[in-house]
Amino acid sequence: KKNIKFKIIGDKKTIINKYFFNLFKDYIEFVDINNLDNTILDEELYKSKNLHWVMPDNSNYYQIAHKTFSNSLKRWGANKYEPIIKVPNNDNKKIFEFKKYYNIPFDKKIICIHIRGNDLLQNHNIKADKFRTSSINDYIETINFINSKGIYVVRIGDKFVNFNTNSLNNKDMFIDYPKGNLKSDMMDIILINNSELFIGTNSGPHWVASSLGKKLCLI
């Protein structure tokens, strides 16, 4: 409704997935924090006061940004709006390259699963992050169930997550994608975009899934 580009002020080194970030280029303008001047900063403070961390709800009470985003997504879904971003068709066709590489029949569906590993606790705020991490071994029953329905499970995320596939009923239907040669920023997004369902914890990839209008199951 504002019909303006929001300025995103930050350091480009902190952008986790540049391909995904670029999908928003029609809506945002990136400003390097090292090139800031008072004009830009004053303008942002005026236009988007409290937008980044707190916003008023319908009763004019302030609430944290995550709750605001969640409420926005809920209203977006209730109104059945289309996602404002889309993966270009030529890029999206790379899903066929992925399926060919992993011997997945083209007519078979995939479900992406993202498990935020406990290794991250060593470098993050333990109190804030503990509820977002889990062991992939806790998802064996889920993976086996999905595979039993003829659907392939693709794990996305970090390479350091270790998983003993001997516990799976059908190893060929579980793709440990981060440890393969096709891992890239673009392929991360393409896989989520072609997933029938996104299963994961409260971490970055679930924002990708919600932005693309995918069905979510957050643990």
PDB file of C-alpha atoms in Angstrom:
ATOM      1  CA  LYS A   1       0.000   0.000   0.000  1.00  0.00           C
ATOM      2  CA  LYS A   2       2.895   2.388   0.643  1.00  0.00           C
ATOM      3  CA  ASN A   3       4.194   1.888  -2.912  1.00  0.00           C
ATOM      4  CA  ILE A   4       7.755   2.650  -1.845  1.00  0.00           C
ATOM      5  CA  LYS A   5      10.925   0.611  -1.696  1.00  0.00           C
ATOM      6  CA  PHE A   6      12.022  -0.114   1.834  1.00  0.00           C
ATOM      7  CA  LYS A   7      15.685   0.439   2.476  1.00  0.00           C
ATOM      8  CA  ILE A   8      17.504  -2.496   4.030  1.00  0.00           C
ATOM      9  CA  ILE A   9      20.530  -1.197   5.904  1.00  0.00           C
ATOM     10  CA  GLY A  10      23.245  -3.716   6.605  1.00  0.00           C
ATOM     11  CA  ASP A  11      26.454  -5.488   5.705  1.00  0.00           C
ATOM     12  CA  LYS A  12      26.297  -7.637   2.572  1.00  0.00           C
ATOM     13  CA  LYS A  13      28.466 -10.257   4.281  1.00  0.00           C
ATOM     14  CA  THR A  14      25.523 -11.035   6.575  1.00  0.00           C
ATOM     15  CA  ILE A  15      23.170 -12.006   3.730  1.00  0.00           C
ATOM     16  CA  ILE A  16      22.757 -15.764   4.109  1.00  0.00           C
ATOM     17  CA  ASN A  17      21.283 -16.505   0.680  1.00  0.00           C
ATOM     18  CA  LYS A  18      21.965 -13.888  -1.981  1.00  0.00           C
ATOM     19  CA  TYR A  19      19.700 -15.596  -4.549  1.00  0.00           C
ATOM     20  CA  PHE A  20      16.691 -15.433  -2.222  1.00  0.00           C
ATOM     21  CA  PHE A  21      17.503 -11.852  -1.221  1.00  0.00           C
ATOM     22  CA  ASN A  22      17.590 -10.851  -4.891  1.00  0.00           C
ATOM     23  CA  LEU A  23      14.007 -12.090  -5.397  1.00  0.00           C
ATOM     24  CA  PHE A  24      12.880  -9.096  -3.341  1.00  0.00           C
ATOM     25  CA  LYS A  25      14.666  -6.516  -5.494  1.00  0.00           C
ATOM     26  CA  ASP A  26      11.350  -4.959  -6.626  1.00  0.00           C
ATOM     27  CA  TYR A  27      10.464  -4.125  -3.029  1.00  0.00           C
ATOM     28  CA  ILE A  28      13.694  -3.232  -1.287  1.00  0.00           C
ATOM     29  CA  GLU A  29      16.814  -1.153  -1.740  1.00  0.00           C
ATOM     30  CA  PHE A  30      19.982  -2.357  -0.041  1.00  0.00           C
ATOM     31  CA  VAL A  31      22.115   0.296   1.652  1.00  0.00           C
ATOM     32  CA  ASP A  32      25.645  -0.612   2.731  1.00  0.00           C
ATOM     33  CA  ILE A  33      26.035   0.261   6.393  1.00  0.00           C
ATOM     34  CA  ASN A  34      29.542   1.534   5.648  1.00  0.00           C
ATOM     35  CA  ASN A  35      28.106   4.157   3.267  1.00  0.00           C
ATOM     36  CA  LEU A  36      25.395   5.497   5.564  1.00  0.00           C
ATOM     37  CA  ASP A  37      24.748   9.189   5.892  1.00  0.00           C
ATOM     38  CA  ASN A  38      22.396  11.035   8.200  1.00  0.00           C
ATOM     39  CA  THR A  39      19.948  11.807   5.387  1.00  0.00           C
ATOM     40  CA  ILE A  40      19.226   8.141   4.745  1.00  0.00           C
ATOM     41  CA  LEU A  41      19.113   7.289   8.434  1.00  0.00           C
ATOM     42  CA  ASP A  42      16.748  10.147   9.311  1.00  0.00           C
ATOM     43  CA  GLU A  43      14.484   9.223   6.391  1.00  0.00           C
ATOM     44  CA  GLU A  44      14.295   5.604   7.519  1.00  0.00           C
ATOM     45  CA  LEU A  45      13.572   6.556  11.110  1.00  0.00           C
ATOM     46  CA  TYR A  46      10.725   8.759   9.937  1.00  0.00           C
ATOM     47  CA  LYS A  47       9.155   6.296   7.467  1.00  0.00           C
ATOM     48  CA  SER A  48       9.522   3.082   9.371  1.00  0.00           C
ATOM     49  CA  LYS A  49       9.700   3.996  13.024  1.00  0.00           C
ATOM     50  CA  ASN A  50       9.478   0.800  15.098  1.00  0.00           C
ATOM     51  CA  LEU A  51       9.074  -1.329  11.973  1.00  0.00           C
ATOM     52  CA  HIS A  52      12.257  -3.316  12.390  1.00  0.00           C
ATOM     53  CA  TRP A  53      11.765  -4.577  15.943  1.00  0.00           C
ATOM     54  CA  VAL A  54       8.349  -3.600  17.289  1.00  0.00           C
ATOM     55  CA  MET A  55       5.045  -2.588  15.746  1.00  0.00           C
ATOM     56  CA  PRO A  56       1.646  -1.739  17.206  1.00  0.00           C
ATOM     57  CA  ASP A  57      -1.048  -4.396  16.925  1.00  0.00           C
ATOM     58  CA  ASN A  58      -4.763  -3.731  16.315  1.00  0.00           C
ATOM     59  CA  SER A  59      -5.164  -2.518  19.909  1.00  0.00           C
ATOM     60  CA  ASN A  60      -2.156  -0.215  19.490  1.00  0.00           C
ATOM     61  CA  TYR A  61      -0.025  -2.311  21.857  1.00  0.00           C
ATOM     62  CA  TYR A  62       3.574  -2.842  20.852  1.00  0.00           C
ATOM     63  CA  GLN A  63       4.667  -6.354  19.985  1.00  0.00           C
ATOM     64  CA  ILE A  64       7.938  -7.884  18.841  1.00  0.00           C
ATOM     65  CA  ALA A  65       8.706  -8.163  15.139  1.00  0.00           C
ATOM     66  CA  HIS A  66       8.405 -11.948  14.949  1.00  0.00           C
ATOM     67  CA  LYS A  67       4.831 -11.786  16.221  1.00  0.00           C
ATOM     68  CA  THR A  68       4.070  -9.030  13.709  1.00  0.00           C
ATOM     69  CA  PHE A  69       5.443 -11.138  10.868  1.00  0.00           C
ATOM     70  CA  SER A  70       3.457 -14.172  12.042  1.00  0.00           C
ATOM     71  CA  ASN A  71       0.230 -12.169  12.161  1.00  0.00           C
ATOM     72  CA  SER A  72       0.938 -10.742   8.708  1.00  0.00           C
ATOM     73  CA  LEU A  73       1.454 -14.233   7.279  1.00  0.00           C
ATOM     74  CA  LYS A  74      -1.751 -15.432   8.919  1.00  0.00           C
ATOM     75  CA  ARG A  75      -3.763 -12.613   7.361  1.00  0.00           C
ATOM     76  CA  TRP A  76      -2.033 -13.166   4.007  1.00  0.00           C
ATOM     77  CA  GLY A  77      -3.027 -16.826   4.037  1.00  0.00           C
ATOM     78  CA  ALA A  78      -6.586 -16.110   5.200  1.00  0.00           C
ATOM     79  CA  ASN A  79      -7.066 -13.697   2.298  1.00  0.00           C
ATOM     80  CA  LYS A  80      -5.539 -16.235  -0.116  1.00  0.00           C
ATOM     81  CA  TYR A  81      -3.118 -13.710  -1.547  1.00  0.00           C
ATOM     82  CA  GLU A  82      -0.459 -14.944  -3.956  1.00  0.00           C
ATOM     83  CA  PRO A  83       3.185 -14.695  -2.804  1.00  0.00           C
ATOM     84  CA  ILE A  84       4.770 -11.388  -3.822  1.00  0.00           C
ATOM     85  CA  ILE A  85       7.936 -13.148  -4.978  1.00  0.00           C
ATOM     86  CA  LYS A  86       8.343 -15.940  -7.501  1.00  0.00           C
ATOM     87  CA  VAL A  87      11.231 -18.097  -8.649  1.00  0.00           C
ATOM     88  CA  PRO A  88      11.891 -17.435 -12.370  1.00  0.00           C
ATOM     89  CA  ASN A  89      10.692 -20.304 -14.586  1.00  0.00           C
ATOM     90  CA  ASN A  90      14.114 -20.914 -16.126  1.00  0.00           C
ATOM     91  CA  ASP A  91      15.626 -21.299 -12.663  1.00  0.00           C
ATOM     92  CA  ASN A  92      12.763 -23.418 -11.380  1.00  0.00           C
ATOM     93  CA  LYS A  93      13.316 -25.940 -14.194  1.00  0.00           C
ATOM     94  CA  LYS A  94      16.578 -26.917 -12.512  1.00  0.00           C
ATOM     95  CA  ILE A  95      14.484 -29.172 -10.289  1.00  0.00           C
ATOM     96  CA  PHE A  96      14.610 -31.650 -13.181  1.00  0.00           C
ATOM     97  CA  GLU A  97      18.414 -31.569 -13.089  1.00  0.00           C
ATOM     98  CA  PHE A  98      18.237 -32.293  -9.367  1.00  0.00           C
ATOM     99  CA  LYS A  99      15.875 -35.237  -9.821  1.00  0.00           C
ATOM    100  CA  LYS A 100      17.967 -36.663 -12.631  1.00  0.00           C
ATOM    101  CA  TYR A 101      21.157 -36.383 -10.568  1.00  0.00           C
ATOM    102  CA  TYR A 102      19.590 -38.238  -7.619  1.00  0.00           C
ATOM    103  CA  ASN A 103      17.613 -40.733  -9.752  1.00  0.00           C
ATOM    104  CA  ILE A 104      14.248 -39.385  -8.606  1.00  0.00           C
ATOM    105  CA  PRO A 105      11.462 -40.052 -11.127  1.00  0.00           C
ATOM    106  CA  PHE A 106      10.209 -36.745 -12.522  1.00  0.00           C
ATOM    107  CA  ASP A 107       6.632 -37.503 -11.471  1.00  0.00           C
ATOM    108  CA  LYS A 108       7.561 -38.136  -7.830  1.00  0.00           C
ATOM    109  CA  LYS A 109       6.930 -35.503  -5.161  1.00  0.00           C
ATOM    110  CA  ILE A 110       9.464 -34.218  -2.652  1.00  0.00           C
ATOM    111  CA  ILE A 111       9.186 -32.873   0.876  1.00  0.00           C
ATOM    112  CA  CYS A 112      11.954 -30.678   2.275  1.00  0.00           C
ATOM    113  CA  ILE A 113      13.020 -31.156   5.856  1.00  0.00           C
ATOM    114  CA  HIS A 114      15.320 -28.787   7.744  1.00  0.00           C
ATOM    115  CA  ILE A 115      16.766 -29.719  11.105  1.00  0.00           C
ATOM    116  CA  ARG A 116      18.716 -27.033  12.923  1.00  0.00           C
ATOM    117  CA  GLY A 117      21.624 -29.005  14.370  1.00  0.00           C
ATOM    118  CA  ASN A 118      22.876 -28.830  17.944  1.00  0.00           C
ATOM    119  CA  ASP A 119      26.313 -27.810  16.639  1.00  0.00           C
ATOM    120  CA  LEU A 120      24.994 -24.254  16.274  1.00  0.00           C
ATOM    121  CA  LEU A 121      24.566 -24.001  20.041  1.00  0.00           C
ATOM    122  CA  GLN A 122      28.332 -23.662  20.375  1.00  0.00           C
ATOM    123  CA  ASN A 123      28.310 -20.335  18.541  1.00  0.00           C
ATOM    124  CA  HIS A 124      24.945 -18.841  19.467  1.00  0.00           C
ATOM    125  CA  ASN A 125      22.924 -17.722  22.460  1.00  0.00           C
ATOM    126  CA  ILE A 126      22.072 -21.071  24.075  1.00  0.00           C
ATOM    127  CA  LYS A 127      19.002 -19.799  25.930  1.00  0.00           C
ATOM    128  CA  ALA A 128      17.566 -18.237  22.767  1.00  0.00           C
ATOM    129  CA  ASP A 129      18.460 -21.089  20.430  1.00  0.00           C
ATOM    130  CA  LYS A 130      17.846 -24.264  22.407  1.00  0.00           C
ATOM    131  CA  PHE A 131      14.167 -24.510  21.453  1.00  0.00           C
ATOM    132  CA  ARG A 132      15.102 -24.268  17.767  1.00  0.00           C
ATOM    133  CA  THR A 133      17.541 -27.174  17.649  1.00  0.00           C
ATOM    134  CA  SER A 134      17.037 -30.910  17.611  1.00  0.00           C
ATOM    135  CA  SER A 135      18.604 -34.146  16.448  1.00  0.00           C
ATOM    136  CA  ILE A 136      17.781 -35.399  12.976  1.00  0.00           C
ATOM    137  CA  ASN A 137      17.603 -38.871  14.516  1.00  0.00           C
ATOM    138  CA  ASP A 138      14.313 -37.781  16.109  1.00  0.00           C
ATOM    139  CA  TYR A 139      12.817 -37.568  12.600  1.00  0.00           C
ATOM    140  CA  ILE A 140      13.449 -41.160  11.494  1.00  0.00           C
ATOM    141  CA  GLU A 141       9.811 -42.201  11.987  1.00  0.00           C
ATOM    142  CA  THR A 142       8.625 -39.135  10.054  1.00  0.00           C
ATOM    143  CA  ILE A 143      10.995 -39.773   7.145  1.00  0.00           C
ATOM    144  CA  ASN A 144      10.016 -43.434   6.965  1.00  0.00           C
ATOM    145  CA  PHE A 145       6.322 -42.509   6.968  1.00  0.00           C
ATOM    146  CA  ILE A 146       6.734 -39.958   4.161  1.00  0.00           C
ATOM    147  CA  ASN A 147       8.782 -42.420   2.102  1.00  0.00           C
ATOM    148  CA  SER A 148       6.096 -45.079   2.601  1.00  0.00           C
ATOM    149  CA  LYS A 149       3.703 -42.748   0.765  1.00  0.00           C
ATOM    150  CA  GLY A 150       6.021 -42.714  -2.252  1.00  0.00           C
ATOM    151  CA  ILE A 151       7.359 -39.233  -1.501  1.00  0.00           C
ATOM    152  CA  TYR A 152      11.076 -38.433  -1.404  1.00  0.00           C
ATOM    153  CA  VAL A 153      12.524 -36.529   1.551  1.00  0.00           C
ATOM    154  CA  VAL A 154      15.225 -33.950   0.876  1.00  0.00           C
ATOM    155  CA  ARG A 155      17.215 -32.651   3.819  1.00  0.00           C
ATOM    156  CA  ILE A 156      18.328 -29.049   3.387  1.00  0.00           C
ATOM    157  CA  GLY A 157      20.556 -26.973   5.648  1.00  0.00           C
ATOM    158  CA  ASP A 158      24.095 -27.440   6.898  1.00  0.00           C
ATOM    159  CA  LYS A 159      26.715 -29.990   5.916  1.00  0.00           C
ATOM    160  CA  PHE A 160      27.824 -30.722   9.478  1.00  0.00           C
ATOM    161  CA  VAL A 161      24.578 -32.478  10.473  1.00  0.00           C
ATOM    162  CA  ASN A 162      25.419 -36.172  10.790  1.00  0.00           C
ATOM    163  CA  PHE A 163      22.753 -38.785  10.212  1.00  0.00           C
ATOM    164  CA  ASN A 164      22.928 -42.567  10.242  1.00  0.00           C
ATOM    165  CA  THR A 165      20.777 -43.600   7.278  1.00  0.00           C
ATOM    166  CA  ASN A 166      20.878 -47.260   8.378  1.00  0.00           C
ATOM    167  CA  SER A 167      17.767 -46.480  10.421  1.00  0.00           C
ATOM    168  CA  LEU A 168      15.763 -45.675   7.289  1.00  0.00           C
ATOM    169  CA  ASN A 169      13.511 -48.215   5.603  1.00  0.00           C
ATOM    170  CA  ASN A 170      14.309 -46.855   2.146  1.00  0.00           C
ATOM    171  CA  LYS A 171      17.671 -45.067   1.944  1.00  0.00           C
ATOM    172  CA  ASP A 172      17.243 -44.270  -1.748  1.00  0.00           C
ATOM    173  CA  MET A 173      14.257 -42.051  -0.974  1.00  0.00           C
ATOM    174  CA  PHE A 174      16.181 -39.849   1.461  1.00  0.00           C
ATOM    175  CA  ILE A 175      18.437 -37.226  -0.151  1.00  0.00           C
ATOM    176  CA  ASP A 176      21.095 -35.665   2.088  1.00  0.00           C
ATOM    177  CA  TYR A 177      21.349 -32.696  -0.256  1.00  0.00           C
ATOM    178  CA  PRO A 178      23.809 -30.442   1.666  1.00  0.00           C
ATOM    179  CA  LYS A 179      26.542 -33.067   1.321  1.00  0.00           C
ATOM    180  CA  GLY A 180      26.133 -33.402  -2.465  1.00  0.00           C
ATOM    181  CA  ASN A 181      27.645 -31.529  -5.395  1.00  0.00           C
ATOM    182  CA  LEU A 182      24.471 -29.601  -6.316  1.00  0.00           C
ATOM    183  CA  LYS A 183      24.411 -27.493  -3.143  1.00  0.00           C
ATOM    184  CA  SER A 184      23.980 -23.792  -3.968  1.00  0.00           C
ATOM    185  CA  ASP A 185      21.995 -20.728  -2.893  1.00  0.00           C
ATOM    186  CA  MET A 186      19.754 -21.092  -5.936  1.00  0.00           C
ATOM    187  CA  MET A 187      19.117 -24.816  -5.488  1.00  0.00           C
ATOM    188  CA  ASP A 188      18.173 -24.259  -1.820  1.00  0.00           C
ATOM    189  CA  ILE A 189      15.314 -22.032  -2.968  1.00  0.00           C
ATOM    190  CA  ILE A 190      14.315 -24.228  -5.916  1.00  0.00           C
ATOM    191  CA  LEU A 191      13.978 -27.277  -3.664  1.00  0.00           C
ATOM    192  CA  ILE A 192      11.769 -25.439  -1.179  1.00  0.00           C
ATOM    193  CA  ASN A 193       9.738 -23.994  -4.048  1.00  0.00           C
ATOM    194  CA  ASN A 194       9.052 -27.490  -5.401  1.00  0.00           C
ATOM    195  CA  SER A 195       8.338 -29.074  -2.042  1.00  0.00           C
ATOM    196  CA  GLU A 196       4.837 -30.338  -1.272  1.00  0.00           C
ATOM    197  CA  LEU A 197       5.407 -29.515   2.382  1.00  0.00           C
ATOM    198  CA  PHE A 198       8.192 -27.876   4.382  1.00  0.00           C
ATOM    199  CA  ILE A 199       9.043 -29.493   7.717  1.00  0.00           C
ATOM    200  CA  GLY A 200      11.490 -27.702   9.963  1.00  0.00           C
ATOM    201  CA  THR A 201      12.365 -25.818  13.099  1.00  0.00           C
ATOM    202  CA  ASN A 202      12.187 -22.075  13.737  1.00  0.00           C
ATOM    203  CA  SER A 203      15.132 -21.094  11.581  1.00  0.00           C
ATOM    204  CA  GLY A 204      15.904 -19.191   8.383  1.00  0.00           C
ATOM    205  CA  PRO A 205      14.650 -21.668   5.744  1.00  0.00           C
ATOM    206  CA  HIS A 206      11.072 -21.598   7.043  1.00  0.00           C
ATOM    207  CA  TRP A 207      10.896 -17.908   6.082  1.00  0.00           C
ATOM    208  CA  VAL A 208      11.795 -18.936   2.551  1.00  0.00           C
ATOM    209  CA  ALA A 209       8.966 -21.484   2.533  1.00  0.00           C
ATOM    210  CA  SER A 210       6.417 -19.006   3.906  1.00  0.00           C
ATOM    211  CA  SER A 211       7.533 -16.306   1.456  1.00  0.00           C
ATOM    212  CA  LEU A 212       6.890 -18.718  -1.397  1.00  0.00           C
ATOM    213  CA  GLY A 213       3.475 -19.685  -0.025  1.00  0.00           C
ATOM    214  CA  LYS A 214       4.390 -23.270   0.858  1.00  0.00           C
ATOM    215  CA  LYS A 215       2.599 -25.406   3.423  1.00  0.00           C
ATOM    216  CA  LEU A 216       4.565 -25.533   6.672  1.00  0.00           C
ATOM    217  CA  CYS A 217       4.972 -27.872   9.609  1.00  0.00           C
ATOM    218  CA  LEU A 218       7.161 -26.185  12.236  1.00  0.00           C
ATOM    219  CA  ILE A 219       8.479 -28.333  15.074  1.00  0.00           C
TER     220      ILE A 219
END
